[in-house]
Structure formats: structure tokens, C-alpha cells
Short mmCIF file of C-alpha atoms in Angstrom, two decimals:
data_model
loop_
_atom_site.label_atom_id
_atom_site.label_comp_id
_atom_site.label_asym_id
_atom_site.label_seq_id
_atom_site.Cartn_x
_atom_site.Cartn_y
_atom_site.Cartn_z
CA MET A 1 -0.03 0.31 -0.16
CA ARG A 2 2.92 2.36 1.09
CA ARG A 3 4.64 1.56 -2.34
CA ILE A 4 1.42 2.38 -4.51
CA LEU A 5 0.72 5.47 -2.61
CA THR A 6 4.42 6.57 -3.34
CA ILE A 7 4.15 5.94 -7.02
CA ILE A 8 0.92 8.11 -7.35
CA LEU A 9 2.66 10.98 -5.22
CA ILE A 10 5.64 10.68 -7.77
CA ILE A 11 3.33 11.00 -10.46
CA VAL A 12 1.18 13.82 -9.27
CA LEU A 13 4.59 15.71 -8.59
CA ILE A 14 5.50 15.20 -12.27
CA PHE A 15 2.24 16.17 -13.69
CA GLY A 16 2.15 18.96 -11.30
CA LEU A 17 5.55 20.28 -12.45
CA VAL A 18 4.52 19.91 -16.43
CA GLY A 19 1.35 21.79 -15.46
CA CYS A 20 3.07 24.32 -13.94
CA LYS A 21 5.46 24.81 -16.55
CA GLY A 22 5.70 28.76 -16.98
CA ARG A 23 8.50 31.50 -17.65
CA SER A 24 8.97 33.93 -15.26
CA PRO A 25 11.08 37.09 -16.50
CA GLY A 26 14.97 36.99 -16.31
CA PRO A 27 16.99 39.72 -15.85
CA ASP A 28 18.41 39.31 -18.86
CA GLY A 29 14.70 40.01 -20.65
CA ASN A 30 14.04 35.94 -21.24
CA GLY A 31 11.48 34.14 -20.42
CA GLY A 32 7.66 35.41 -19.33
CA GLY A 33 5.47 35.51 -21.83
CA PRO A 34 1.52 36.12 -21.53
CA GLY A 35 0.16 32.72 -20.69
CA PRO A 36 -0.84 30.01 -22.68
CA THR A 37 -2.22 30.16 -26.16
CA PRO A 38 -5.73 29.53 -27.66
CA SER A 39 -6.52 28.88 -31.20
CA LEU A 40 -5.79 31.46 -33.71
CA SER A 41 -8.82 33.01 -35.23
CA GLU A 42 -8.97 34.53 -38.82
CA PRO A 43 -7.94 38.28 -38.57
CA THR A 44 -10.84 40.55 -39.47
CA PHE A 45 -10.59 42.33 -42.55
CA LEU A 46 -11.72 45.94 -40.88
CA ALA A 47 -9.12 46.45 -37.87
CA VAL A 48 -8.24 49.51 -35.99
CA LEU A 49 -5.24 50.90 -34.53
CA SER A 50 -4.92 51.30 -30.71
CA HIS A 51 -1.94 52.87 -28.65
CA VAL A 52 -2.93 50.18 -26.11
CA THR A 53 0.66 50.19 -24.28
CA ARG A 54 0.30 53.92 -23.66
CA THR A 55 0.09 55.14 -20.09
CA ARG A 56 0.43 58.95 -20.83
CA SER A 57 -2.01 61.31 -19.67
CA VAL A 58 -3.72 62.70 -22.76
CA ASP A 59 -3.90 59.16 -24.13
CA ASN A 60 -3.77 56.33 -21.34
CA GLU A 61 -5.17 53.23 -23.84
CA PHE A 62 -3.28 50.81 -21.36
CA ALA A 63 -5.93 52.02 -18.56
CA VAL A 64 -8.76 50.92 -20.94
CA HIS A 65 -7.11 48.30 -23.15
CA ASN A 66 -9.63 45.59 -21.91
CA GLU A 67 -12.54 48.09 -22.82
CA ILE A 68 -11.03 48.87 -26.11
CA PHE A 69 -10.53 45.17 -27.36
CA ASP A 70 -13.82 44.49 -26.52
CA LEU A 71 -15.73 47.26 -28.26
CA ALA A 72 -13.14 46.40 -31.28
CA LYS A 73 -13.91 42.68 -31.32
CA SER A 74 -17.87 43.24 -31.08
CA GLY A 75 -17.95 45.71 -33.75
CA GLY A 76 -16.14 43.51 -36.27
CA MET A 77 -12.73 44.60 -36.04
CA GLY A 78 -10.91 42.02 -34.03
CA PHE A 79 -7.62 42.75 -35.10
CA VAL A 80 -5.24 45.64 -33.43
CA ARG A 81 -2.44 47.01 -34.60
CA MET A 82 -0.47 47.72 -31.50
CA GLY A 83 3.20 48.99 -30.86
CA PHE A 84 6.21 47.00 -29.43
CA ARG A 85 8.68 50.09 -28.96
CA TRP A 86 12.18 49.19 -28.36
CA SER A 87 12.54 52.29 -26.06
CA TYR A 88 9.92 51.17 -23.87
CA ILE A 89 10.54 47.91 -23.37
CA GLU A 90 14.47 48.33 -23.16
CA PRO A 91 14.64 51.84 -21.68
CA GLN A 92 18.22 51.41 -20.40
CA LYS A 93 21.02 49.08 -22.01
CA GLY A 94 20.48 45.38 -20.67
CA VAL A 95 17.02 46.63 -18.59
CA TRP A 96 14.23 45.16 -19.47
CA ASP A 97 10.37 46.00 -18.98
CA TRP A 98 7.73 43.55 -20.24
CA GLU A 99 4.96 44.49 -17.68
CA ILE A 100 2.61 46.25 -20.11
CA PRO A 101 2.99 44.45 -23.49
CA ASP A 102 2.40 40.96 -21.57
CA THR A 103 -0.66 42.38 -19.73
CA VAL A 104 -2.14 43.50 -22.99
CA VAL A 105 -0.90 40.18 -25.32
CA ARG A 106 -2.51 37.81 -22.28
CA ASP A 107 -5.57 40.08 -22.30
CA ALA A 108 -5.92 40.43 -26.03
CA LYS A 109 -5.72 36.21 -26.16
CA LYS A 110 -8.26 35.83 -23.25
CA LYS A 111 -10.61 37.61 -25.37
CA GLY A 112 -9.72 36.22 -29.07
CA VAL A 113 -8.74 39.77 -30.11
CA ARG A 114 -5.60 39.39 -32.91
CA LEU A 115 -2.74 41.72 -32.98
CA LEU A 116 -0.52 42.97 -36.00
CA ALA A 117 2.56 43.96 -34.06
CA LEU A 118 4.53 47.19 -35.03
CA VAL A 119 8.02 46.90 -34.14
CA HIS A 120 10.05 50.00 -34.13
CA ARG A 121 11.77 53.16 -32.03
CA PRO A 122 15.54 52.58 -30.85
CA PRO A 123 16.03 54.08 -27.15
CA GLU A 124 18.21 57.01 -26.63
CA TRP A 125 20.45 55.15 -25.57
CA THR A 126 21.29 53.96 -28.72
CA ASN A 127 21.38 57.30 -30.48
CA ALA A 128 19.75 55.67 -33.45
CA GLU A 129 17.62 58.86 -34.36
CA THR A 130 20.75 61.36 -33.67
CA THR A 131 23.95 60.32 -34.79
CA ALA A 132 24.63 56.27 -34.92
CA THR A 133 24.97 54.66 -37.53
CA LEU A 134 23.00 51.68 -38.25
CA GLU A 135 25.77 48.85 -37.50
CA GLU A 136 26.13 50.62 -34.49
CA TRP A 137 22.61 49.73 -33.38
CA LEU A 138 21.83 46.92 -35.58
CA ASP A 139 22.81 43.83 -33.19
CA GLY A 140 20.57 45.49 -30.33
CA TRP A 141 17.80 45.96 -32.51
CA LEU A 142 18.03 42.50 -33.42
CA VAL A 143 18.41 41.28 -30.04
CA PHE A 144 15.20 42.81 -28.95
CA LEU A 145 13.13 41.76 -31.84
CA GLY A 146 14.09 38.20 -31.35
CA LYS A 147 13.00 38.80 -27.68
CA VAL A 148 9.85 39.82 -28.55
CA VAL A 149 9.34 37.38 -31.51
CA ASP A 150 10.10 34.54 -28.62
CA ARG A 151 7.78 36.10 -26.23
CA TYR A 152 4.52 36.39 -28.35
CA GLY A 153 5.21 34.31 -31.50
CA ASP A 154 2.87 31.73 -30.01
CA TYR A 155 0.15 34.28 -30.86
CA ILE A 156 1.32 37.05 -32.66
CA THR A 157 2.21 36.30 -36.56
CA HIS A 158 1.95 39.39 -38.24
CA TRP A 159 4.85 41.91 -37.97
CA GLU A 160 4.89 45.66 -39.32
CA LEU A 161 8.56 46.79 -39.57
CA TRP A 162 8.50 50.25 -38.68
CA ASN A 163 5.83 53.09 -38.89
CA GLU A 164 6.64 55.88 -41.81
CA PRO A 165 10.11 55.47 -42.40
CA ASN A 166 9.81 57.97 -45.33
CA LEU A 167 8.16 60.60 -43.19
CA ALA A 168 9.95 63.81 -43.98
CA SER A 169 10.37 64.95 -40.81
CA GLY A 170 12.33 62.01 -40.03
CA GLN A 171 10.10 61.60 -36.88
CA PHE A 172 10.65 57.83 -37.08
CA TRP A 173 13.43 57.50 -39.22
CA ARG A 174 16.12 59.48 -40.26
CA GLN A 175 16.11 60.02 -43.71
CA ASP A 176 19.74 60.29 -44.63
CA MET A 177 19.55 56.50 -43.86
CA LEU A 178 17.19 55.62 -46.69
CA PRO A 179 16.77 53.48 -48.68
CA ASP A 180 19.94 51.45 -48.12
CA GLU A 181 20.20 51.34 -44.20
CA TYR A 182 16.33 50.98 -44.30
CA ALA A 183 16.60 47.78 -46.80
CA GLU A 184 19.09 46.28 -44.51
CA LEU A 185 17.17 46.76 -41.40
CA VAL A 186 13.83 45.26 -43.07
CA ILE A 187 16.09 42.08 -44.85
CA GLU A 188 17.53 41.33 -41.43
CA SER A 189 14.67 41.82 -39.62
CA ALA A 190 12.76 39.41 -41.70
CA LYS A 191 15.63 36.56 -41.74
CA LEU A 192 15.46 36.53 -37.84
CA ILE A 193 11.31 36.53 -37.64
CA LYS A 194 11.45 33.80 -40.44
CA GLU A 195 13.89 31.53 -38.94
CA LYS A 196 11.82 31.88 -35.48
CA GLN A 197 8.21 31.60 -37.15
CA PRO A 198 8.21 30.49 -40.91
CA GLU A 199 4.44 31.08 -41.27
CA SER A 200 4.26 34.52 -39.97
CA THR A 201 3.15 37.60 -42.38
CA ILE A 202 5.89 40.21 -42.47
CA LEU A 203 5.26 43.77 -43.45
CA LEU A 204 7.46 46.23 -45.14
CA GLY A 205 6.87 49.03 -42.94
CA GLY A 206 3.74 51.39 -43.20
CA PHE A 207 4.71 54.15 -45.52
CA SER A 208 3.54 58.07 -45.26
CA THR A 209 1.65 59.12 -47.99
CA ALA A 210 1.03 62.87 -46.34
CA LYS A 211 -0.62 65.72 -48.36
CA GLY A 212 2.18 68.08 -49.55
CA GLU A 213 4.74 65.07 -49.57
CA ASP A 214 5.65 63.38 -52.74
CA PRO A 215 3.77 59.40 -53.23
CA PRO A 216 6.62 57.20 -52.07
CA PHE A 217 6.77 55.06 -55.55
CA GLU A 218 10.30 56.25 -56.16
CA LEU A 219 11.19 55.62 -52.67
CA TRP A 220 9.61 52.13 -53.03
CA GLU A 221 11.12 51.39 -56.19
CA GLU A 222 14.54 51.95 -54.68
CA LEU A 223 13.81 49.57 -52.05
CA PHE A 224 12.39 47.06 -54.42
CA GLN A 225 15.59 47.66 -56.33
CA LEU A 226 17.62 46.67 -53.06
CA ASP A 227 15.94 42.91 -52.84
CA VAL A 228 13.32 43.48 -49.77
CA LEU A 229 10.73 42.47 -51.64
CA GLU A 230 12.21 38.84 -51.38
CA TYR A 231 11.80 38.86 -47.50
CA VAL A 232 8.27 40.24 -46.77
CA ASP A 233 4.72 39.12 -47.61
CA GLY A 234 3.10 42.49 -47.74
CA VAL A 235 3.71 46.02 -48.19
CA ALA A 236 2.00 48.57 -45.70
CA PHE A 237 1.25 52.00 -46.75
CA HIS A 238 -1.06 54.86 -44.92
CA PRO A 239 -3.27 56.72 -47.65
CA TYR A 240 -4.64 59.47 -45.89
CA PRO A 241 -4.90 62.00 -49.24
CA TYR A 242 -6.57 59.18 -51.29
CA GLN A 243 -9.75 58.63 -49.66
CA THR A 244 -12.81 56.97 -52.00
CA ASN A 245 -12.36 57.11 -55.29
CA LEU A 246 -8.62 57.73 -55.39
CA LEU A 247 -7.33 54.81 -53.89
CA PHE A 248 -8.38 52.80 -56.98
CA SER A 249 -5.53 54.03 -59.13
CA PHE A 250 -3.39 54.39 -56.44
CA ASP A 251 -3.58 50.78 -55.62
CA THR A 252 -2.84 49.89 -59.48
CA GLN A 253 0.32 52.16 -59.31
CA LEU A 254 1.87 50.44 -56.64
CA LYS A 255 0.51 46.67 -57.74
CA ASN A 256 2.31 47.33 -61.20
CA LEU A 257 5.33 48.76 -59.59
CA ILE A 258 5.23 45.59 -57.19
CA GLY A 259 4.87 43.32 -60.09
CA LYS A 260 7.83 44.73 -61.71
CA TYR A 261 10.27 43.33 -59.09
CA SER A 262 8.35 40.59 -58.07
CA ASP A 263 6.37 37.44 -59.29
CA ASP A 264 4.81 36.93 -55.92
CA GLU A 265 1.72 38.50 -55.08
CA GLU A 266 2.59 40.26 -51.92
CA GLU A 267 0.00 41.30 -50.13
CA LEU A 268 -1.24 45.30 -49.60
CA TRP A 269 -2.46 46.38 -46.37
CA ILE A 270 -3.84 49.68 -45.25
CA THR A 271 -2.32 50.04 -41.74
CA GLU A 272 -3.71 53.41 -41.29
CA PHE A 273 -6.64 55.46 -42.50
CA GLY A 274 -9.21 58.04 -41.10
CA ARG A 275 -11.10 60.89 -40.96
CA PRO A 276 -11.45 63.34 -37.68
CA SER A 277 -15.64 63.63 -36.75
CA GLN A 278 -15.18 67.46 -35.86
CA PRO A 279 -13.17 70.27 -37.93
CA THR A 280 -9.49 70.43 -37.71
CA ILE A 281 -7.06 72.75 -39.04
CA THR A 282 -6.22 70.58 -42.02
CA ARG A 283 -10.04 69.13 -42.49
CA GLN A 284 -12.40 71.99 -41.81
CA ASP A 285 -15.42 70.14 -43.39
CA SER A 286 -15.30 67.43 -41.36
CA ASN A 287 -18.47 66.03 -39.24
CA TYR A 288 -19.67 63.09 -37.76
CA GLU A 289 -21.43 61.45 -40.67
CA LYS A 290 -18.85 62.32 -43.22
CA GLN A 291 -16.44 60.07 -40.89
CA ALA A 292 -18.40 57.19 -41.04
CA ASN A 293 -18.76 57.74 -44.85
CA VAL A 294 -15.79 58.57 -45.85
CA ASN A 295 -13.89 55.63 -43.74
CA MET A 296 -16.84 53.00 -45.10
CA ALA A 297 -16.00 54.19 -48.56
CA THR A 298 -12.38 53.92 -48.42
CA ALA A 299 -12.51 50.42 -46.77
CA LEU A 300 -15.07 49.23 -49.25
CA ALA A 301 -12.51 50.34 -52.27
CA PHE A 302 -9.81 48.51 -50.68
CA TRP A 303 -11.95 45.62 -49.91
CA ALA A 304 -12.92 45.69 -53.95
CA ASP A 305 -9.55 46.02 -54.95
CA GLY A 306 -8.35 42.95 -53.24
CA GLY A 307 -6.44 44.41 -50.02
CA LYS A 308 -5.81 41.94 -47.33
CA HIS A 309 -6.52 44.14 -44.22
CA PHE A 310 -8.06 48.01 -43.48
CA PHE A 311 -6.98 49.48 -40.17
CA ILE A 312 -9.00 52.73 -38.96
CA PHE A 313 -6.32 55.33 -37.30
CA GLU A 314 -7.72 55.41 -35.03
CA PHE A 315 -9.83 53.67 -32.21
CA LYS A 316 -10.33 55.94 -29.46
CA ASP A 317 -9.92 59.96 -29.06
CA LYS A 318 -7.58 61.49 -26.98
CA GLU A 319 -8.57 63.32 -23.42
CA ILE A 320 -7.24 66.86 -24.78
CA TYR A 321 -7.39 68.27 -28.39
CA SER A 322 -7.60 71.28 -30.11
CA TYR A 323 -8.58 72.57 -33.40
CA ASN A 324 -4.90 72.98 -34.14
CA LEU A 325 -3.64 69.48 -33.97
CA VAL A 326 -3.61 67.50 -37.44
CA PHE A 327 -5.04 64.22 -36.28
CA ALA A 328 -7.79 65.62 -33.83
CA TYR A 329 -10.99 63.51 -33.37
CA TYR A 330 -9.83 60.70 -35.45
CA GLY A 331 -11.00 58.25 -33.44
CA ILE A 332 -14.05 56.06 -33.79
CA VAL A 333 -15.13 55.95 -30.44
CA GLU A 334 -15.20 59.24 -27.86
CA SER A 335 -12.56 59.38 -25.36
CA ASN A 336 -14.85 58.09 -23.00
CA LEU A 337 -15.41 55.11 -25.04
CA GLN A 338 -18.70 56.01 -26.49
CA PRO A 339 -19.20 54.78 -30.07
CA LYS A 340 -19.67 57.90 -32.72
CA PRO A 341 -21.33 57.20 -35.68
CA ALA A 342 -18.55 56.19 -37.48
CA TYR A 343 -17.91 53.31 -34.91
CA ASN A 344 -21.89 51.92 -35.95
CA ALA A 345 -20.82 52.36 -39.59
CA MET A 346 -18.13 50.26 -39.16
CA LYS A 347 -19.92 47.72 -37.20
CA TRP A 348 -22.46 47.51 -39.38
CA LEU A 349 -19.84 47.32 -42.61
CA ALA A 350 -18.00 44.36 -41.15
CA GLY A 351 -21.44 42.52 -41.07
CA LYS A 352 -22.16 43.09 -44.69
CA LEU A 353 -18.34 42.04 -45.46
CA GLU A 354 -18.97 38.68 -43.45
CA GLU A 355 -22.07 37.82 -45.72
CA TYR A 356 -20.63 38.79 -49.00
CA THR A 357 -18.31 38.11 -51.71
CA TYR A 358 -17.01 40.44 -53.87
CA LEU A 359 -17.59 39.77 -57.45
CA THR A 360 -16.73 43.17 -59.55
CA HIS A 361 -16.83 47.07 -59.64
CA GLU A 362 -16.97 50.20 -61.50
CA VAL A 363 -15.53 53.34 -60.68
CA PHE A 364 -17.27 56.52 -61.57
CA ASP A 365 -15.56 60.06 -62.76
CA GLY A 366 -15.54 62.46 -60.02
CA ASP A 367 -16.37 60.37 -56.25
CA GLY A 368 -18.43 57.39 -57.18
CA ALA A 369 -18.31 53.53 -57.24
CA LEU A 370 -20.19 50.52 -57.44
CA ILE A 371 -19.23 47.03 -55.93
CA GLU A 372 -21.10 44.39 -56.80
CA ALA A 373 -21.49 41.05 -54.39
CA LEU A 374 -22.30 37.75 -54.01
CA ASP A 375 -24.17 35.90 -50.73
CA ASP A 376 -23.51 32.54 -49.64
CA ASN A 377 -26.94 31.52 -51.27
CA GLY A 378 -25.82 32.95 -54.58
CA LYS A 379 -27.75 36.24 -54.08
CA LYS A 380 -26.46 39.71 -55.71
CA ALA A 381 -26.27 42.85 -53.73
CA TYR A 382 -24.52 46.03 -54.29
CA PHE A 383 -22.37 48.75 -52.23
CA SER A 384 -22.40 52.43 -54.13
CA TRP A 385 -21.26 55.95 -53.19
CA GLY A 386 -22.07 58.95 -55.36
CA GLU A 387 -24.88 60.04 -57.71
CA GLU A 388 -24.36 58.24 -60.70
CA ALA A 389 -23.59 54.77 -59.13
CA ALA A 390 -27.13 55.24 -57.59
CA ASN A 391 -28.47 56.39 -60.96
CA GLU A 392 -27.42 52.84 -62.39
CA LEU A 393 -29.25 50.93 -59.33
CA LYS A 394 -32.45 52.76 -59.18
CA GLY A 395 -35.66 51.49 -60.75
CA GLN A 396 -34.82 48.16 -60.29
CA GLY A 397 -36.82 47.16 -57.61
CA LEU A 398 -33.90 46.99 -54.74
CA SER A 399 -34.13 47.79 -50.92
CA ILE A 400 -31.72 50.74 -50.21
CA GLN A 401 -30.33 51.41 -46.88
CA THR A 402 -27.24 53.47 -44.89
CA TYR A 403 -25.40 52.12 -42.27
CA ASN A 404 -28.24 53.29 -39.83
CA GLU A 405 -31.28 53.66 -41.73
CA GLN A 406 -33.42 52.71 -44.74
CA VAL A 407 -33.67 55.02 -48.20
CA SER A 408 -36.39 55.63 -50.66
CA GLU A 409 -35.61 56.25 -54.04
CA SER A 410 -37.88 59.74 -53.56
CA ASN A 411 -35.57 61.14 -51.46
CA LEU A 412 -32.30 59.11 -53.06
CA ALA A 413 -30.60 62.55 -53.95
CA ASP A 414 -30.39 63.60 -50.30
CA TYR A 415 -28.13 60.19 -49.93
CA TYR A 416 -25.43 60.60 -52.50
CA ASP A 417 -22.56 61.50 -50.40
CA LYS A 418 -23.52 58.16 -48.20
CA VAL A 419 -22.27 54.47 -48.88
CA LEU A 420 -25.43 52.60 -49.74
CA PHE A 421 -26.44 49.41 -49.60
CA TRP A 422 -28.71 47.57 -52.43
CA GLU A 423 -30.55 44.07 -52.33
CA TYR A 424 -33.36 42.24 -53.77
CA THR A 425 -36.27 42.10 -51.44
#
């Protein structure tokens, strides 16, 4: 009997040790991690940017990251772009702080929210943003990146290499280090990630297309000539000036350029696009309804063009804004997390895109387009915006709706500037 009890005790101890397997952070930053990984759901087409690791007083989104995740997922946008800043995680050389990203990733796992990891921003001690050459800090960057992939790679499989490296101000990347040094960083980073996570999706960092700056096609071509397309799975960009119809020609130009240097079909990702809900110094005609409809129409244009994912900038308004801030009021929820019309519109659109598959589209002169779609039962429906597109469809006995109301053909002219959904009843 004693022997049997001893055997049972040994078995219990063995299974207890296995069951308690977990890593706690070591002094070098290894180990740790945010807990067991559930099965991975497919990321949604509609997605959001949220600064869920920030703790600043004007935008402490970390404090409400669980509420943000809940709202994003319930709105059909359960794919969140979040930053992993090297400067936050290794603020001093050899001193690692994983508490906030561990918490955020753990809670995203629990809620089934997928994450696009934006990795960027060296700490001050590297002098990367002032005087240091890439060779002086690349090894440190790769150590940081390797630790992030090791720590979160069981859940995060999508990686974006830098934010707006081409921004003329040099806010995110020194412009005297383009294109060669950025190409080298992308290639070495991609090699490291693919070695650790062969099935990962790696994006060439989201390029700015800021108004007043030259479109980034020339720089893209220089990078493609340096073979970066051999190492990435997609190209990300932020087409703020290219709303609705303008996006179609921009996409075509980018696809043609990629095709010139690659036989693969690299994915196109919009990792930032948005509009403010109130007038600002750069967008004085903004209002809640315009925000909702421009966001929807631009997302639909990208969907029709075969885009992979469309990230709204941004999810939540900051606590303090002024008319003079360029990116004021871009949130689709207020600072108190109350949904704006833009949130309700994207939730409605997410539901429609779940039901329908793209068939074809027609673009009209001016700001108008008609997109034909098909549901699982073979039933056609249409999305439209603009007068010409609406006139193509009226008179066919179709039911018409916006994201928040039914529309009668008798007052259709009042809705030309809105996204309309047409279906047979």
C-alpha cells in the first residue's frame, strides 16, 4: 500500500511540474510571456489602430485596453495594430520591462483579439535617431526583436517593420538613412522572424503618403531594387490623401510597381486610414457623418481592390484635443469610449462583408463607385456611393439602406454622399 501511495505521489508531482510550466522574466529579458495560447482565429478585414501600450495622461489607452478590445471585437474589428517600442521595453541597455506588453497580449489572448505587432523606435541610449550608424545599433535591435518574437510568437504572427520610415520630418526614421540602411534593417529583421516563425506575415513598414509630400513610389522602387520584396509578405501604407475613388488608381500603381520586381503577389495592407469627426486645421469640413461614410467608402474601395486588411486610425480619441492638432478627433469612439457614428458604421459594414463576397466594381468620374457582391446563396447585392452609381441601380426594385436607416428612391438625392447598400427583397 505504501509503495502504491509513493508511486501516486511521484505521478502527481511530475504532472504538477508539467502543469505549472511557466517562465518568469529573467534579468536579461528572456522568459516570461503572457500565458497559454488559444486557437488562432482568422484576422478580420476591418481592423483598428490603438495605442494600448501607452500610459500618457492624454491617451492612457493601457488603462482601458480591455474595454477597447471588447468594443473592437464586438464591432467586427477584432484585429488591433499595437506598438512594441524598443525604447519602452529596453529603456536602459540590458534593462528589460515587459509588464505592459505582457498584460496587453495576455488580455488580447483571453478575448480572442488578434494583434498586428508594429516594431520600431530605438531607445535614446542607442543614438539611433541622432548620430549613430545602423551598424552601431542593428545588433541590439535584432536582440530586441528576437526577444519579442520568442515571447509573443505563439500568438502574434503578423509583424510590421517600422512606422512611416519615409516621413519627411524624420520623426520615425532618419531620412539620411534611406534607402540602403532601412532595406538592410528590413532584410535582417525578416530573416530573424522567418527563422523563428516560418509561417509569419511580415510587412514592409507603413509608408506615409502625407499631403504635401511626394507619393512614395520612387522610394518603394529603390527598396524593391534592393530586394526587400524577397523577404516580406506584404507592403503597408497610409493613404490619407487617397480617400474613396482616389485609392483605386493608387493601388493599381503600387501593384504594377511590385509586379515589376516580384513574381509573387505581395499583399497590400492599409495599416492607417481615417478622418476626423469634427473640424480641424487641416480638415475644416469634417463632421460625424462624413467621418463614417469616408471611412466606409475607402474601406470598400480597398476590399474591392483585393486589399488584405484595412486599419482605421484610430480607435479612441485622446483626452485633450484642440482645433490646431492635425490628427484631432480621428477616433471612432469618444475619449469616454462612447461609440461615434463611425464606429456603428464600421460595425454594420463588418457584418455585410462577412455575408458577401466581392464580384466586380465600376468606378465613376468624380467621387462615385458601384461594387457588386454575392452572398452564400448566390444572391447579388451592391454597395455604392455617388450620384452616378446610385442612378445605375435605381428603378430596379432594390431595397436601399445606409448603415443606420432605410432609404426611399424618392429622396435618393439626399444620400449621394453616403455609402448605400442595395439588395433584392
